């Protein structure tokens, strides 16, 4: 919040970061910065130059969703107080707590003064008479392998200490052409959480009892030490003593809100400047406290609703059909078609019958392929049967031929064995 310096030529539409202001007061949170600014622009009564005076140790701002009230009080006795929601967070003297100080020092270092070449400001030096002991081994390592160490009994050799995070997903803005192939980040292996370790075991290192490190001569008092050199002091040509510095910061003509943010939902209202603090307190009671109470209830209700939703989500995850969590994790890693896959899984998650049916179809198809012969197998089997029948018939024909030849031979043998009679024929 910038309380702009009164200027008859001021044009609101021309407001920018260089528009002169009298006081800057308000919260600032950006990165590691977290403070409530208190800055005065003070004009020198000597040369009219303007210098910003910053509160040295400003309080931090709350980081929550509640509404807050910031109050700065500057008193006539040159003291100040900063309060948040009516609770004082910082207070003190304008002359002691701001940097640079409102009143410059009376004496300063002489910029033309230089340290003499022969000035010795080293209080301690190395002992020039010291020598390294003969048994001092600078090459000895600080640690050595503990040869007595043994591998713990619960050490798991076939598990890696780190594995890919199965819950990691490809960033939506990941560009394969520019960023290359995406790899999930590594996380500690949960299988190794309750054991001494995993992977290849190596004997640990232990402190080397022979280690002494690099040898340095001991330090002694420097006999030539003169003391710490400081430039001589001269009167400050810019010295002044402003006993009423608030009269030299300029009058306030307007209020400007300077916002640099990437967050939405910021609201500023009820900007009040008054000479009487009692009026501020009265206004706060009527305008802020009721709003703060209502917002607090809304924030608490939102937190409760989120807790209930999270509990329902956990319960829903626990009741997901078997294997659904794995499918969702795989869908999250798809480079394309991720949204459609997740929508389809969400549809099936609340319809377990359909989910298991979808899974059963490919399983049934695989079983049928394994159990039922294909047309090629059928043809092959028919050919085998046909070939077997033909062979059987051929074997039977061969047996019949052999039997016929045997019968003929037997008949011939029988004929040969029978005695022949001579027959006389009458003429």
Short mmCIF file of C-alpha atoms in Angstrom, two decimals:
data_model
loop_
_atom_site.label_atom_id
_atom_site.label_comp_id
_atom_site.label_asym_id
_atom_site.label_seq_id
_atom_site.Cartn_x
_atom_site.Cartn_y
_atom_site.Cartn_z
CA UNK A 1 0.00 0.00 0.00
CA UNK A 2 1.53 3.32 -1.10
CA UNK A 3 0.34 6.53 0.47
CA UNK A 4 1.16 8.87 -2.39
CA UNK A 5 2.72 12.27 -1.87
CA UNK A 6 0.27 15.14 -2.36
CA UNK A 7 0.79 16.80 -5.74
CA UNK A 8 -1.58 19.18 -7.52
CA UNK A 9 -0.53 17.69 -10.87
CA UNK A 10 -1.20 14.08 -9.83
CA UNK A 11 -3.20 12.09 -12.41
CA UNK A 12 -4.50 8.65 -11.28
CA UNK A 13 -4.36 7.24 -14.81
CA UNK A 14 -0.62 8.00 -14.92
CA UNK A 15 0.12 6.03 -11.73
CA UNK A 16 3.19 3.77 -12.03
CA UNK A 17 6.01 2.34 -9.93
CA UNK A 18 7.91 5.64 -9.98
CA UNK A 19 5.06 7.77 -8.66
CA UNK A 20 6.38 9.50 -5.49
CA UNK A 21 4.99 8.24 -2.22
CA UNK A 22 5.24 9.36 1.39
CA UNK A 23 4.73 6.05 3.21
CA UNK A 24 4.74 2.44 2.02
CA UNK A 25 2.95 0.11 4.41
CA UNK A 26 1.56 -3.37 3.92
CA UNK A 27 2.25 -7.09 3.49
CA UNK A 28 4.75 -8.44 0.97
CA UNK A 29 5.19 -12.16 0.35
CA UNK A 30 7.22 -13.29 -2.64
CA UNK A 31 9.53 -16.31 -2.61
CA UNK A 32 11.61 -16.13 0.56
CA UNK A 33 10.37 -12.58 1.28
CA UNK A 34 7.69 -12.42 3.96
CA UNK A 35 7.32 -9.12 5.77
CA UNK A 36 5.08 -6.14 6.47
CA UNK A 37 6.78 -3.15 4.87
CA UNK A 38 7.18 0.14 6.74
CA UNK A 39 9.06 2.64 4.57
CA UNK A 40 9.19 6.43 4.89
CA UNK A 41 10.58 8.74 2.18
CA UNK A 42 12.41 11.40 4.20
CA UNK A 43 13.68 14.69 2.78
CA UNK A 44 17.01 16.11 3.97
CA UNK A 45 16.73 19.64 5.40
CA UNK A 46 20.30 20.30 4.18
CA UNK A 47 20.14 19.61 0.42
CA UNK A 48 16.54 18.49 -0.16
CA UNK A 49 17.55 14.96 -1.24
CA UNK A 50 15.06 12.17 -0.55
CA UNK A 51 16.06 8.86 1.03
CA UNK A 52 13.97 5.76 1.87
CA UNK A 53 14.03 4.71 5.53
CA UNK A 54 13.21 0.99 5.99
CA UNK A 55 12.13 -0.75 9.19
CA UNK A 56 15.09 -3.01 10.08
CA UNK A 57 13.13 -5.97 11.48
CA UNK A 58 9.60 -5.94 10.03
CA UNK A 59 7.10 -8.59 11.22
CA UNK A 60 6.00 -11.40 8.92
CA UNK A 61 2.54 -11.62 7.40
CA UNK A 62 0.07 -14.46 8.10
CA UNK A 63 -0.20 -17.11 5.37
CA UNK A 64 -3.77 -18.37 5.46
CA UNK A 65 -7.20 -17.75 3.94
CA UNK A 66 -8.50 -15.54 6.74
CA UNK A 67 -9.04 -11.79 6.48
CA UNK A 68 -6.43 -9.62 8.27
CA UNK A 69 -6.09 -6.05 9.43
CA UNK A 70 -2.74 -4.23 9.30
CA UNK A 71 -2.25 -1.14 11.43
CA UNK A 72 0.62 1.35 11.63
CA UNK A 73 0.68 3.93 14.42
CA UNK A 74 3.23 6.80 14.44
CA UNK A 75 3.25 8.84 17.63
CA UNK A 76 4.26 12.44 18.27
CA UNK A 77 7.18 11.25 20.44
CA UNK A 78 8.76 9.61 17.37
CA UNK A 79 7.79 6.05 18.32
CA UNK A 80 5.89 3.61 16.15
CA UNK A 81 3.90 0.36 16.43
CA UNK A 82 2.86 -2.24 13.85
CA UNK A 83 -0.15 -4.44 14.64
CA UNK A 84 -1.83 -7.34 12.82
CA UNK A 85 -5.45 -8.07 13.72
CA UNK A 86 -5.11 -5.77 16.72
CA UNK A 87 -2.05 -7.58 18.13
CA UNK A 88 1.16 -5.55 18.32
CA UNK A 89 3.98 -7.23 16.39
CA UNK A 90 6.70 -4.55 16.32
CA UNK A 91 7.33 -1.24 18.08
CA UNK A 92 10.17 1.09 18.97
CA UNK A 93 11.91 4.35 18.09
CA UNK A 94 12.01 5.95 14.66
CA UNK A 95 15.60 7.02 15.35
CA UNK A 96 16.83 3.53 16.33
CA UNK A 97 14.87 0.98 14.27
CA UNK A 98 15.17 2.30 10.71
CA UNK A 99 17.96 1.91 8.16
CA UNK A 100 19.50 4.19 7.08
CA UNK A 101 18.77 6.29 10.18
CA UNK A 102 16.62 9.40 9.92
CA UNK A 103 19.50 11.48 11.34
CA UNK A 104 22.90 10.78 9.76
CA UNK A 105 25.96 10.37 12.02
CA UNK A 106 27.81 13.53 13.16
CA UNK A 107 31.24 12.01 12.34
CA UNK A 108 32.22 9.80 9.39
CA UNK A 109 35.32 7.99 8.13
CA UNK A 110 37.75 10.20 6.24
CA UNK A 111 37.54 8.88 2.65
CA UNK A 112 41.04 10.18 1.89
CA UNK A 113 42.70 8.42 4.82
CA UNK A 114 44.72 5.30 3.95
CA UNK A 115 46.36 2.60 6.07
CA UNK A 116 50.18 2.96 6.24
CA UNK A 117 52.14 0.29 4.39
CA UNK A 118 54.00 -0.74 7.55
CA UNK A 119 50.87 -1.04 9.66
CA UNK A 120 50.62 -4.51 11.22
CA UNK A 121 47.07 -5.49 12.17
CA UNK A 122 47.56 -9.28 12.48
CA UNK A 123 47.26 -10.07 16.19
CA UNK A 124 48.43 -13.68 15.75
CA UNK A 125 50.99 -15.26 13.40
CA UNK A 126 52.43 -18.73 12.73
CA UNK A 127 55.39 -19.66 14.92
CA UNK A 128 58.39 -19.34 12.56
CA UNK A 129 60.48 -21.64 14.78
CA UNK A 130 58.05 -24.56 14.76
CA UNK A 131 58.83 -27.67 12.65
CA UNK A 132 56.71 -30.62 11.64
CA UNK A 133 57.27 -33.77 13.79
CA UNK A 134 59.02 -36.66 12.03
CA UNK A 135 56.12 -39.05 12.67
CA UNK A 136 53.52 -36.69 11.16
CA UNK A 137 52.05 -38.46 8.08
CA UNK A 138 50.07 -35.99 5.99
CA UNK A 139 49.22 -38.67 3.40
CA UNK A 140 47.18 -40.82 5.78
CA UNK A 141 43.47 -40.75 4.73
CA UNK A 142 40.83 -39.44 7.12
CA UNK A 143 38.84 -42.68 6.90
CA UNK A 144 39.62 -46.31 6.12
CA UNK A 145 37.55 -49.43 5.36
CA UNK A 146 36.27 -51.17 8.48
CA UNK A 147 37.57 -54.66 7.81
CA UNK A 148 35.82 -56.03 10.89
CA UNK A 149 32.37 -55.03 9.62
CA UNK A 150 29.93 -57.73 8.52
CA UNK A 151 26.81 -57.52 6.40
CA UNK A 152 23.63 -57.22 8.52
CA UNK A 153 21.46 -60.32 8.57
CA UNK A 154 18.41 -58.44 7.26
CA UNK A 155 20.24 -56.87 4.31
CA UNK A 156 18.34 -57.41 1.01
CA UNK A 157 20.76 -57.91 -1.89
CA UNK A 158 18.21 -58.22 -4.71
CA UNK A 159 16.34 -54.97 -3.98
CA UNK A 160 17.44 -51.54 -5.21
CA UNK A 161 17.66 -48.75 -2.60
CA UNK A 162 15.60 -46.50 -4.90
CA UNK A 163 12.82 -47.26 -7.37
CA UNK A 164 10.74 -45.24 -9.81
CA UNK A 165 7.83 -43.39 -8.24
CA UNK A 166 4.78 -45.30 -9.44
CA UNK A 167 2.49 -42.37 -8.58
CA UNK A 168 4.44 -39.83 -10.64
CA UNK A 169 2.70 -38.56 -13.76
CA UNK A 170 4.00 -36.96 -16.94
CA UNK A 171 3.68 -33.15 -16.67
CA UNK A 172 1.01 -31.78 -18.96
CA UNK A 173 3.49 -29.37 -20.56
CA UNK A 174 6.08 -32.09 -21.25
CA UNK A 175 7.42 -31.77 -24.81
CA UNK A 176 9.07 -34.97 -26.06
CA UNK A 177 10.87 -33.13 -28.85
CA UNK A 178 12.39 -30.53 -26.53
CA UNK A 179 12.48 -32.36 -23.20
CA UNK A 180 13.25 -35.86 -24.46
CA UNK A 181 11.91 -39.09 -22.98
CA UNK A 182 10.20 -38.63 -19.61
CA UNK A 183 11.43 -40.70 -16.70
CA UNK A 184 9.66 -40.99 -13.37
CA UNK A 185 11.64 -39.61 -10.40
CA UNK A 186 13.32 -42.04 -8.04
CA UNK A 187 12.00 -42.55 -4.49
CA UNK A 188 13.23 -44.67 -1.57
CA UNK A 189 12.29 -48.32 -1.97
CA UNK A 190 9.58 -49.14 0.64
CA UNK A 191 10.92 -52.70 0.80
CA UNK A 192 14.07 -51.29 2.38
CA UNK A 193 12.35 -49.12 4.96
CA UNK A 194 12.40 -51.61 7.84
CA UNK A 195 15.76 -53.28 7.14
CA UNK A 196 19.38 -52.22 7.41
CA UNK A 197 19.69 -51.64 3.68
CA UNK A 198 19.39 -52.92 0.11
CA UNK A 199 21.54 -53.45 -2.96
CA UNK A 200 25.21 -54.23 -3.12
CA UNK A 201 26.63 -54.20 0.40
CA UNK A 202 30.01 -52.60 0.96
CA UNK A 203 32.05 -52.45 4.11
CA UNK A 204 31.62 -49.03 5.72
CA UNK A 205 34.34 -46.49 6.34
CA UNK A 206 35.58 -45.67 9.83
CA UNK A 207 37.81 -42.87 11.20
CA UNK A 208 41.48 -43.57 10.60
CA UNK A 209 43.30 -43.61 13.96
CA UNK A 210 46.54 -42.72 12.13
CA UNK A 211 45.03 -39.64 10.44
CA UNK A 212 46.51 -36.27 11.42
CA UNK A 213 45.85 -34.17 8.33
CA UNK A 214 47.97 -31.36 7.00
CA UNK A 215 50.44 -29.98 9.50
CA UNK A 216 50.38 -26.27 10.31
CA UNK A 217 52.69 -24.35 12.61
CA UNK A 218 51.06 -23.28 15.87
CA UNK A 219 49.92 -19.66 16.24
CA UNK A 220 51.65 -17.21 18.58
CA UNK A 221 51.14 -13.55 19.52
CA UNK A 222 52.53 -11.20 16.88
CA UNK A 223 55.27 -9.08 18.48
CA UNK A 224 54.82 -6.44 15.74
CA UNK A 225 51.06 -6.10 16.21
CA UNK A 226 49.94 -2.47 16.34
CA UNK A 227 46.16 -2.90 16.44
CA UNK A 228 43.16 -2.75 14.09
CA UNK A 229 43.48 0.15 11.70
CA UNK A 230 40.56 2.50 11.27
CA UNK A 231 40.39 5.63 9.15
CA UNK A 232 40.30 8.84 11.11
CA UNK A 233 36.98 10.52 11.76
CA UNK A 234 35.93 13.82 10.23
CA UNK A 235 32.77 15.92 10.60
CA UNK A 236 29.97 14.70 8.33
CA UNK A 237 29.23 17.46 5.80
CA UNK A 238 25.69 16.06 5.40
CA UNK A 239 24.94 15.88 9.09
CA UNK A 240 21.66 17.21 10.39
CA UNK A 241 19.43 16.55 13.33
CA UNK A 242 15.76 16.36 12.47
CA UNK A 243 13.88 16.12 15.76
CA UNK A 244 10.51 15.88 13.96
CA UNK A 245 11.21 13.63 10.96
CA UNK A 246 7.52 13.02 10.19
CA UNK A 247 7.27 16.67 9.16
CA UNK A 248 9.83 16.00 6.42
CA UNK A 249 8.16 13.06 4.68
CA UNK A 250 5.55 15.06 2.79
CA UNK A 251 1.78 15.15 2.95
CA UNK A 252 -0.42 12.26 1.76
CA UNK A 253 -2.60 13.07 -1.24
CA UNK A 254 -3.86 9.66 -2.40
CA UNK A 255 -3.62 5.93 -1.79
CA UNK A 256 -2.33 3.44 -4.34
CA UNK A 257 -2.38 -0.34 -4.15
CA UNK A 258 0.62 -1.98 -5.83
CA UNK A 259 -0.03 -5.66 -6.55
CA UNK A 260 2.40 -8.20 -7.98
CA UNK A 261 0.75 -11.59 -7.67
CA UNK A 262 -0.05 -14.88 -9.38
CA UNK A 263 -2.87 -15.65 -6.91
CA UNK A 264 -6.49 -14.67 -7.30
CA UNK A 265 -9.09 -13.73 -4.73
CA UNK A 266 -7.24 -10.73 -3.23
CA UNK A 267 -9.51 -8.06 -1.75
CA UNK A 268 -8.58 -4.68 -0.22
CA UNK A 269 -11.06 -2.48 1.55
CA UNK A 270 -11.53 -0.10 4.49
CA UNK A 271 -8.37 1.98 4.11
CA UNK A 272 -8.45 4.44 6.99
CA UNK A 273 -6.07 7.28 7.94
CA UNK A 274 -6.79 9.18 11.15
CA UNK A 275 -4.99 11.35 13.68
CA UNK A 276 -6.75 9.67 16.61
CA UNK A 277 -6.00 6.02 17.32
CA UNK A 278 -9.25 5.64 19.28
CA UNK A 279 -11.15 6.30 16.06
CA UNK A 280 -9.16 3.50 14.39
CA UNK A 281 -10.02 1.09 17.21
CA UNK A 282 -13.70 2.01 17.06
CA UNK A 283 -13.83 1.54 13.29
CA UNK A 284 -12.02 -1.78 13.59
CA UNK A 285 -14.55 -3.07 16.08
CA UNK A 286 -17.46 -2.26 13.79
CA UNK A 287 -15.97 -3.05 10.37
CA UNK A 288 -13.29 -5.68 10.87
CA UNK A 289 -14.14 -7.91 13.81
CA UNK A 290 -17.55 -8.98 12.50
CA UNK A 291 -16.08 -9.70 9.04
CA UNK A 292 -13.12 -11.57 10.56
CA UNK A 293 -15.50 -13.77 12.55
CA UNK A 294 -17.65 -14.55 9.51
CA UNK A 295 -14.62 -15.32 7.33
CA UNK A 296 -13.13 -17.51 10.07
CA UNK A 297 -16.33 -19.58 10.18
CA UNK A 298 -16.34 -19.87 6.38
CA UNK A 299 -12.69 -20.98 6.34
CA UNK A 300 -13.34 -23.55 9.07
CA UNK A 301 -16.42 -24.83 7.20
CA UNK A 302 -14.35 -25.11 4.02
CA UNK A 303 -11.65 -27.03 5.88
CA UNK A 304 -14.25 -29.38 7.38
CA UNK A 305 -15.85 -29.93 3.95
CA UNK A 306 -12.44 -30.71 2.48
CA UNK A 307 -11.73 -33.17 5.29
CA UNK A 308 -15.05 -34.91 4.64
CA UNK A 309 -14.37 -34.99 0.90
CA UNK A 310 -10.88 -36.38 1.49
CA UNK A 311 -12.31 -39.08 3.75
CA UNK A 312 -14.89 -40.00 1.11
CA UNK A 313 -12.16 -40.09 -1.50
CA UNK A 314 -10.06 -42.41 0.64
CA UNK A 315 -13.08 -44.63 1.25
CA UNK A 316 -13.85 -44.66 -2.47
CA UNK A 317 -10.26 -45.61 -3.27
CA UNK A 318 -10.42 -48.40 -0.71
CA UNK A 319 -13.58 -49.75 -2.36
CA UNK A 320 -12.30 -49.56 -5.92
CA UNK A 321 -12.55 -52.76 -7.96
CA UNK A 322 -9.47 -54.97 -7.83
CA UNK A 323 -6.72 -53.64 -10.09
CA UNK A 324 -8.39 -50.26 -10.73
CA UNK A 325 -5.66 -48.28 -8.91
CA UNK A 326 -3.03 -49.86 -11.18
CA UNK A 327 -4.99 -48.98 -14.31
CA UNK A 328 -5.41 -45.37 -13.09
CA UNK A 329 -1.68 -45.06 -12.39
CA UNK A 330 -0.90 -46.35 -15.89
CA UNK A 331 -3.46 -43.98 -17.42
CA UNK A 332 -1.81 -41.01 -15.69
CA UNK A 333 1.44 -41.80 -17.51
CA UNK A 334 -0.09 -41.87 -21.00
CA UNK A 335 1.47 -39.19 -23.22
CA UNK A 336 -1.78 -38.93 -25.24
CA UNK A 337 -5.38 -39.88 -24.51
CA UNK A 338 -4.90 -39.53 -20.76
CA UNK A 339 -8.16 -37.67 -20.11
CA UNK A 340 -10.27 -40.14 -22.11
CA UNK A 341 -8.67 -43.08 -20.35
CA UNK A 342 -9.35 -41.57 -16.92
CA UNK A 343 -12.95 -40.80 -17.85
CA UNK A 344 -13.47 -44.39 -19.00
CA UNK A 345 -11.92 -45.74 -15.78
CA UNK A 346 -14.09 -43.41 -13.68
CA UNK A 347 -17.14 -44.77 -15.50
CA UNK A 348 -16.10 -48.37 -14.78
CA UNK A 349 -15.08 -47.64 -11.15
CA UNK A 350 -18.71 -47.19 -10.10
CA UNK A 351 -19.90 -50.11 -12.24
CA UNK A 352 -18.01 -53.14 -10.98
CA UNK A 353 -20.09 -55.57 -13.05
CA UNK A 354 -19.14 -53.77 -16.25
CA UNK A 355 -15.54 -53.42 -15.03
CA UNK A 356 -15.10 -57.14 -14.38
CA UNK A 357 -16.99 -57.97 -17.59
CA UNK A 358 -14.56 -55.85 -19.61
CA UNK A 359 -11.68 -57.68 -17.98
CA UNK A 360 -13.35 -61.10 -18.47
CA UNK A 361 -13.72 -60.74 -22.26
CA UNK A 362 -10.00 -60.84 -23.10
CA UNK A 363 -9.42 -63.56 -20.51
CA UNK A 364 -12.23 -65.69 -21.99
CA UNK A 365 -10.85 -65.14 -25.48
CA UNK A 366 -7.42 -66.33 -24.35
CA UNK A 367 -8.92 -69.44 -22.73
CA UNK A 368 -10.92 -70.25 -25.85
CA UNK A 369 -7.82 -69.88 -27.97
CA UNK A 370 -5.99 -72.26 -25.68
CA UNK A 371 -8.79 -74.80 -25.30
CA UNK A 372 -10.51 -74.80 -28.71
CA UNK A 373 -8.48 -75.98 -31.73
CA UNK A 374 -8.11 -73.60 -34.62
CA UNK A 375 -9.21 -74.44 -38.21
CA UNK A 376 -5.59 -75.15 -39.08
CA UNK A 377 -5.33 -77.54 -36.14
CA UNK A 378 -8.57 -79.22 -37.19
CA UNK A 379 -7.31 -79.70 -40.75
CA UNK A 380 -4.02 -81.04 -39.49
CA UNK A 381 -5.80 -83.48 -37.19
CA UNK A 382 -8.09 -84.68 -40.02
CA UNK A 383 -5.07 -85.25 -42.27
CA UNK A 384 -3.38 -87.27 -39.53
CA UNK A 385 -6.49 -89.43 -39.16
CA UNK A 386 -6.71 -89.83 -42.92
CA UNK A 387 -3.04 -90.82 -43.19
CA UNK A 388 -3.43 -93.30 -40.32
CA UNK A 389 -6.49 -94.92 -41.96
CA UNK A 390 -4.69 -95.18 -45.30
CA UNK A 391 -1.69 -96.81 -43.64
CA UNK A 392 -3.96 -99.23 -41.85
CA UNK A 393 -5.66 -100.17 -45.15
CA UNK A 394 -2.29 -100.59 -46.88
CA UNK A 395 -1.06 -102.80 -44.08
CA UNK A 396 -4.22 -104.92 -44.32
CA UNK A 397 -3.81 -105.35 -48.12
CA UNK A 398 -0.18 -106.33 -47.61
CA UNK A 399 -1.22 -108.98 -45.06
CA UNK A 400 -3.83 -110.41 -47.46
CA UNK A 401 -1.23 -110.70 -50.23
CA UNK A 402 1.14 -112.51 -47.90
CA UNK A 403 -1.63 -114.94 -46.87
CA UNK A 404 -2.49 -115.71 -50.53
CA UNK A 405 1.14 -116.38 -51.41
CA UNK A 406 1.47 -118.64 -48.38
CA UNK A 407 -1.66 -120.61 -49.33
CA UNK A 408 -0.36 -121.10 -52.87
CA UNK A 409 2.99 -122.31 -51.58
CA UNK A 410 1.33 -124.71 -49.13
CA UNK A 411 -0.80 -126.15 -51.92
CA UNK A 412 2.26 -126.62 -54.13
CA UNK A 413 4.17 -128.31 -51.33
CA UNK A 414 1.23 -130.63 -50.73
CA UNK A 415 1.07 -131.55 -54.39
CA UNK A 416 4.75 -132.33 -54.46
CA UNK A 417 4.44 -134.62 -51.47
CA UNK A 418 1.58 -136.76 -52.91
CA UNK A 419 2.74 -140.12 -54.78
CA UNK A 420 1.80 -140.24 -58.43
CA UNK A 421 0.19 -143.44 -59.93
CA UNK A 422 0.84 -144.70 -63.45
CA UNK A 423 -2.24 -145.03 -65.52
CA UNK A 424 -2.40 -147.54 -68.30
CA UNK A 425 -4.68 -146.72 -70.96
CA UNK A 426 -6.16 -149.49 -73.16
CA UNK A 427 -5.88 -149.14 -76.79
#
